[in-house]
Amino acid sequence: AQTVTQSQPEMSVQEAETVTLSCTYDTSESDYYLFWYKQPPSRQMILVIRQEAYKQQNATENRFSVNFQKAAKSFSLKISDSQLGDAAMYFCAYRGLVGKLTFGTGTRLQVTL
Amino acid sequence: GAVVSQHPSWVICKSGTSVKIECRSLDFQATTMFWYRQFPKQSLMLMATSNEGSKATYEQGVEKDKFLINHASLTLSTLTVTSAHPEDSSFYICSARDTIATNEKLFFGSGTQLSVL
């Protein structure tokens, strides 16, 4: 079974600074997708970024980018120019051939002035 | 963009009663929907995969007779919590996969907070 590990329960970043959230996963599959989801206090799940495992190029979405290291099974999220609205729970997620999402335990991000 | 409507957003019920939660894809067809459960300050745990026109696939440890899932159409899946007890109090979230879209995106409902008294 696939597992997703987020070792940072909480992180804090100052507004306009950069922060990196860590995620590692375990799988025996060669083809899969990785995601970062944001869950604000409203609890609506919002897709931040996704990465296909077959793509070597790291995904980027505006201020959000990932560092995907397939051999190391690592998938970290970098948030640049942090904004107050970035404060939320962030979940790393894995989706394999079966199609279901496996989530990590989450990282709570605080953004301070 | 694609929208998944989930109702109700919150419900309070008495112990022993049943509660039905609806998950509806508004502008796309979803042959597969997923139901998750989230306890306070915890992650989302997959409960079951709902397939249109067939029986749902439940994750290990999830009681199928307790959590009844029906996916009778390409746009609607329902989760019924039968004979609810206080330990069933939780946040339930559905997600739906756009069957036709080539990028196979998943879209989430806004969740249902269930409180069983």
Coordinates of C-alpha atoms in Angstrom, one line a residue:
Chain A
A1 CA 0.0 0.0 0.0
Q2 CA 1.1 3.5 -0.7
T3 CA 2.0 5.8 2.2
V4 CA 2.5 9.6 2.2
T5 CA 4.5 11.2 5.0
Q6 CA 4.5 14.9 5.9
S7 CA 7.0 15.4 8.7
Q8 CA 6.2 19.0 9.5
P9 CA 3.0 19.4 11.5
E10 CA 3.3 23.1 11.5
M11 CA 5.4 25.7 9.6
S12 CA 5.5 29.5 9.9
V13 CA 6.7 32.0 7.3
Q14 CA 6.8 35.8 7.2
E15 CA 4.8 37.6 4.5
A16 CA 6.7 37.9 1.3
E17 CA 9.2 35.2 2.3
T18 CA 9.6 31.7 0.9
V19 CA 8.7 28.5 2.6
T20 CA 9.2 24.8 1.7
L21 CA 6.8 22.1 2.8
S22 CA 8.2 18.5 2.8
C23 CA 6.6 15.3 1.6
T24 CA 7.8 11.8 1.0
Y25 CA 5.9 8.8 -0.2
D26 CA 6.4 5.1 -0.7
T27 CA 5.2 3.2 -3.7
S28 CA 6.1 0.3 -5.9
E29 CA 4.3 1.8 -8.9
S30 CA 6.2 3.6 -11.7
D31 CA 3.3 5.6 -13.0
Y32 CA 1.5 7.9 -10.6
Y33 CA 0.4 11.4 -9.8
L34 CA 1.4 13.6 -6.9
F35 CA -0.6 16.6 -5.6
W36 CA -0.6 19.4 -3.1
Y37 CA -3.9 20.5 -1.8
K38 CA -4.7 23.5 0.4
Q39 CA -7.5 23.3 3.0
P40 CA -8.3 26.8 4.4
P41 CA -10.6 27.2 7.4
S42 CA -13.6 26.8 5.1
R43 CA -12.4 23.2 4.7
Q44 CA -12.9 23.3 0.9
M45 CA -10.1 21.3 -0.7
I46 CA -8.2 23.4 -3.3
L47 CA -5.8 21.9 -5.7
V48 CA -2.5 23.8 -5.6
I49 CA -0.3 21.9 -8.0
R50 CA 0.0 18.5 -9.5
Q51 CA 3.0 16.5 -10.9
E52 CA 2.9 13.5 -13.2
A53 CA 5.6 11.0 -12.2
Y54 CA 6.7 10.4 -15.8
K55 CA 7.6 14.1 -16.2
Q56 CA 11.1 15.1 -15.1
Q57 CA 10.3 18.8 -15.2
N58 CA 9.1 20.2 -11.9
A59 CA 5.6 21.6 -12.0
T60 CA 5.1 25.3 -11.4
E61 CA 1.9 27.3 -10.8
N62 CA 2.6 31.0 -10.3
R63 CA 4.1 31.3 -6.8
F64 CA 3.9 27.6 -6.2
S65 CA 6.5 25.1 -7.4
V66 CA 7.6 21.6 -6.5
N67 CA 10.9 19.8 -6.2
F68 CA 10.1 16.3 -7.4
Q69 CA 12.8 13.7 -6.7
K70 CA 11.5 10.4 -8.1
A71 CA 14.4 8.3 -7.0
A72 CA 14.2 9.7 -3.5
K73 CA 10.4 9.6 -3.5
S74 CA 10.3 13.2 -2.4
F75 CA 7.8 15.9 -3.4
S76 CA 8.3 19.2 -1.7
L77 CA 6.2 22.4 -2.2
K78 CA 7.8 25.8 -2.4
I79 CA 5.7 28.9 -1.8
S80 CA 7.4 32.1 -2.9
D81 CA 6.4 35.6 -1.9
S82 CA 4.1 34.2 0.8
Q83 CA 0.8 36.0 1.3
L84 CA -1.6 36.0 4.3
G85 CA -4.1 34.1 2.2
D86 CA -1.7 31.2 1.9
A87 CA -2.3 30.3 5.6
A88 CA -4.0 26.9 5.6
M89 CA -3.5 23.2 6.0
Y90 CA -1.5 21.7 3.2
F91 CA -1.9 18.1 2.2
C92 CA 0.4 16.1 0.0
A93 CA -1.4 13.4 -1.9
Y94 CA -0.6 10.4 -4.0
R95 CA -2.7 8.9 -6.7
G96 CA -1.7 5.6 -8.4
L97 CA -3.2 3.4 -11.1
V98 CA -6.2 2.5 -9.0
G99 CA -7.2 6.2 -8.9
K100 CA -7.8 6.8 -5.3
L101 CA -6.0 9.6 -3.4
T102 CA -3.9 8.8 -0.4
F103 CA -3.2 11.9 1.7
G104 CA -0.4 12.8 4.1
T105 CA -1.1 14.0 7.6
G106 CA -0.9 17.7 6.6
T107 CA 1.2 20.7 7.5
R108 CA -0.4 23.7 9.0
L109 CA 1.1 26.9 7.5
Q110 CA 1.0 30.2 9.4
V111 CA 1.8 33.4 7.6
T112 CA 2.9 36.3 9.8
L113 CA 3.3 40.0 9.1
Chain B
G1 CA -14.8 25.3 -14.0
A2 CA -16.2 22.0 -12.8
V3 CA -18.2 22.1 -9.7
V4 CA -19.2 19.4 -7.2
S5 CA -22.2 20.2 -5.0
Q6 CA -22.4 18.5 -1.6
H7 CA -25.4 18.8 0.6
P8 CA -26.1 19.4 3.4
S9 CA -23.1 21.4 4.6
W10 CA -23.9 20.5 8.1
V11 CA -26.4 18.3 9.9
I12 CA -27.2 17.5 13.5
C13 CA -29.1 14.3 14.3
K14 CA -30.1 12.2 17.2
S15 CA -28.3 9.0 17.9
G16 CA -29.9 6.0 16.1
T17 CA -31.2 8.0 13.2
S18 CA -30.0 7.9 9.6
V19 CA -28.5 10.7 7.6
K20 CA -28.1 11.0 3.9
I21 CA -25.4 13.2 2.2
E22 CA -25.6 14.0 -1.5
C23 CA -22.7 14.6 -3.8
R24 CA -23.6 15.9 -7.2
S25 CA -21.4 16.8 -10.2
L26 CA -23.0 19.9 -11.8
D27 CA -21.4 20.2 -15.2
F28 CA -19.6 16.9 -15.9
Q29 CA -20.2 13.2 -15.7
A30 CA -18.6 11.3 -13.0
T31 CA -18.5 7.5 -13.2
T32 CA -16.4 7.4 -10.1
M33 CA -16.8 9.3 -6.9
F34 CA -14.9 9.0 -3.6
W35 CA -16.0 9.5 -0.1
Y36 CA -13.6 10.7 2.6
R37 CA -13.9 11.2 6.3
Q38 CA -11.9 13.8 8.2
F39 CA -11.7 14.0 12.0
P40 CA -10.7 17.4 13.6
K41 CA -7.1 18.3 12.8
Q42 CA -6.5 15.1 10.9
S43 CA -6.1 14.1 7.3
L44 CA -8.7 12.8 4.9
M45 CA -9.2 9.1 5.1
L46 CA -10.8 7.4 2.1
M47 CA -13.9 5.5 3.1
A48 CA -15.1 4.1 -0.2
T49 CA -15.0 4.4 -4.0
S50 CA -18.4 4.8 -5.6
N51 CA -18.9 3.5 -9.1
E52 CA -21.9 4.4 -11.2
G53 CA -24.2 1.4 -11.7
S54 CA -22.3 -1.0 -9.5
K55 CA -21.5 -1.6 -5.9
A56 CA -19.1 0.6 -4.0
T57 CA -15.7 -0.5 -3.0
Y58 CA -15.0 0.0 0.7
E59 CA -11.7 0.5 2.3
Q60 CA -10.5 -1.9 5.0
G61 CA -12.2 -1.2 8.3
V62 CA -15.2 0.7 6.9
E63 CA -18.5 -0.9 7.6
K64 CA -20.5 -1.2 4.4
D65 CA -23.8 -1.7 6.2
K66 CA -23.1 1.4 8.3
F67 CA -22.1 3.6 5.4
L68 CA -24.4 2.9 2.5
I69 CA -23.3 4.3 -0.8
N70 CA -25.5 4.7 -3.9
H71 CA -24.3 5.9 -7.2
A72 CA -27.4 5.6 -9.4
S73 CA -26.5 8.2 -12.0
L74 CA -23.5 9.7 -13.6
T75 CA -23.9 12.9 -11.6
L76 CA -25.1 11.8 -8.2
S77 CA -23.7 9.7 -5.4
T78 CA -25.2 9.5 -1.9
L79 CA -23.7 8.4 1.4
T80 CA -26.2 7.3 4.1
V81 CA -24.9 7.0 7.6
T82 CA -27.3 4.5 9.2
S83 CA -28.1 4.3 12.9
A84 CA -25.7 7.1 13.6
H85 CA -23.8 7.3 16.8
P86 CA -21.7 10.0 18.4
E87 CA -18.5 8.4 17.2
D88 CA -19.8 8.9 13.6
S89 CA -19.6 12.6 14.1
S90 CA -17.1 13.9 11.6
F91 CA -16.5 15.9 8.4
Y92 CA -17.4 14.0 5.3
I93 CA -16.1 15.1 1.9
C94 CA -16.8 13.7 -1.5
S95 CA -14.8 14.0 -4.7
A96 CA -15.7 13.3 -8.3
R97 CA -13.6 12.4 -11.3
D98 CA -14.4 14.0 -14.6
T99 CA -14.8 10.9 -16.8
I100 CA -14.3 12.7 -20.1
A101 CA -11.5 15.1 -19.2
T102 CA -8.1 13.8 -20.4
N103 CA -6.3 15.2 -17.4
E104 CA -8.5 13.2 -15.0
K105 CA -8.9 16.0 -12.5
L106 CA -10.6 15.3 -9.2
F107 CA -13.0 17.9 -7.9
F108 CA -14.1 18.1 -4.2
G109 CA -17.4 19.0 -2.7
S110 CA -17.5 21.5 0.2
G111 CA -18.0 18.9 2.8
T112 CA -20.6 17.9 5.4
Q113 CA -20.1 18.3 9.1
L114 CA -22.1 15.6 10.9
S115 CA -22.8 16.0 14.6
V116 CA -24.6 13.1 16.3
L117 CA -26.1 13.9 19.7

